[in-house]
């Protein structure tokens, strides 16, 4: 993960902030693929950045919309 992404996750003293349960990003994964990741543990791997980013956005939308994702 990038340093900037980790900075957003971490609060004082290097602990994950209690109100942060869903922060997501897309990273370059090994093997010429991209991986969407979320702090809740969700992940998905695709060969195209756009596919990984679309699923990341759909996950973020589902978290805000559907109670079952919370």
mmCIF file of C-alpha atoms in Angstrom:
data_model
loop_
_atom_site.group_PDB
_atom_site.id
_atom_site.type_symbol
_atom_site.label_atom_id
_atom_site.label_comp_id
_atom_site.label_asym_id
_atom_site.label_seq_id
_atom_site.Cartn_x
_atom_site.Cartn_y
_atom_site.Cartn_z
ATOM 1 C CA UNK A 1 0.000 0.000 0.000
ATOM 2 C CA UNK A 2 1.140 3.536 -0.623
ATOM 3 C CA UNK A 3 2.280 5.763 2.214
ATOM 4 C CA UNK A 4 -0.492 8.273 1.495
ATOM 5 C CA UNK A 5 -3.138 5.556 1.770
ATOM 6 C CA UNK A 6 -1.698 4.412 5.088
ATOM 7 C CA UNK A 7 -1.619 8.007 6.360
ATOM 8 C CA UNK A 8 -5.385 8.187 5.834
ATOM 9 C CA UNK A 9 -5.900 4.953 7.749
ATOM 10 C CA UNK A 10 -3.810 5.773 10.762
ATOM 11 C CA UNK A 11 -4.768 8.058 13.617
ATOM 12 C CA UNK A 12 -2.506 9.209 16.462
ATOM 13 C CA UNK A 13 -0.032 6.669 17.819
ATOM 14 C CA UNK A 14 -0.273 4.480 14.700
ATOM 15 C CA UNK A 15 -3.671 2.974 15.469
ATOM 16 C CA UNK A 16 -6.496 2.707 12.977
ATOM 17 C CA UNK A 17 -9.115 5.320 13.763
ATOM 18 C CA UNK A 18 -12.264 3.692 15.235
ATOM 19 C CA UNK A 19 -14.591 5.460 12.776
ATOM 20 C CA UNK A 20 -12.678 4.181 9.749
ATOM 21 C CA UNK A 21 -14.205 0.917 8.607
ATOM 22 C CA UNK A 22 -14.357 1.407 4.844
ATOM 23 C CA UNK A 23 -11.531 3.183 3.031
ATOM 24 C CA UNK A 24 -10.720 1.760 -0.375
ATOM 25 C CA UNK A 25 -8.068 2.080 -3.054
ATOM 26 C CA UNK A 26 -6.743 0.340 -6.168
ATOM 27 C CA UNK A 27 -3.116 -0.808 -6.302
ATOM 28 C CA UNK A 28 -0.797 -2.453 -8.828
ATOM 29 C CA UNK A 29 -0.716 -6.137 -7.915
ATOM 30 C CA UNK A 30 1.919 -8.707 -8.900
ATOM 31 C CA UNK A 31 1.428 -10.428 -12.239
ATOM 32 C CA UNK A 32 0.288 -7.458 -14.316
ATOM 33 C CA UNK A 33 -2.993 -7.024 -12.477
ATOM 34 C CA UNK A 34 -4.731 -4.476 -10.265
ATOM 35 C CA UNK A 35 -6.326 -5.056 -6.890
ATOM 36 C CA UNK A 36 -9.146 -3.145 -5.239
ATOM 37 C CA UNK A 37 -8.750 -3.137 -1.453
ATOM 38 C CA UNK A 38 -10.864 -1.933 1.458
ATOM 39 C CA UNK A 39 -10.032 -1.613 5.154
ATOM 40 C CA UNK A 40 -12.947 -3.963 5.947
ATOM 41 C CA UNK A 41 -11.018 -6.809 4.297
ATOM 42 C CA UNK A 42 -12.772 -6.806 0.919
ATOM 43 C CA UNK A 43 -10.506 -7.250 -2.100
ATOM 44 C CA UNK A 44 -10.816 -8.048 -5.781
ATOM 45 C CA UNK A 45 -8.182 -8.589 -8.490
ATOM 46 C CA UNK A 46 -8.511 -7.808 -12.211
ATOM 47 C CA UNK A 47 -6.220 -7.404 -15.208
ATOM 48 C CA UNK A 48 -7.507 -3.897 -16.014
ATOM 49 C CA UNK A 49 -7.393 -0.908 -13.675
ATOM 50 C CA UNK A 50 -10.868 0.237 -14.730
ATOM 51 C CA UNK A 51 -12.451 -3.095 -13.725
ATOM 52 C CA UNK A 52 -10.807 -3.066 -10.298
ATOM 53 C CA UNK A 53 -11.792 0.572 -9.751
ATOM 54 C CA UNK A 54 -15.389 -0.074 -10.821
ATOM 55 C CA UNK A 55 -15.771 -2.915 -8.327
ATOM 56 C CA UNK A 56 -14.135 -0.770 -5.641
ATOM 57 C CA UNK A 57 -16.701 1.961 -6.343
ATOM 58 C CA UNK A 58 -19.564 -0.570 -6.329
ATOM 59 C CA UNK A 59 -18.371 -1.887 -2.954
ATOM 60 C CA UNK A 60 -18.236 1.671 -1.562
ATOM 61 C CA UNK A 61 -21.747 2.350 -2.884
ATOM 62 C CA UNK A 62 -23.121 -0.889 -1.402
ATOM 63 C CA UNK A 63 -21.633 -0.037 2.005
ATOM 64 C CA UNK A 64 -23.462 3.303 2.039
ATOM 65 C CA UNK A 65 -26.711 1.945 0.578
ATOM 66 C CA UNK A 66 -27.387 -1.529 1.984
ATOM 67 C CA UNK A 67 -27.568 -2.387 5.689
ATOM 68 C CA UNK A 68 -26.206 -5.892 5.046
ATOM 69 C CA UNK A 69 -22.800 -4.405 4.086
ATOM 70 C CA UNK A 70 -22.429 -2.414 7.309
#
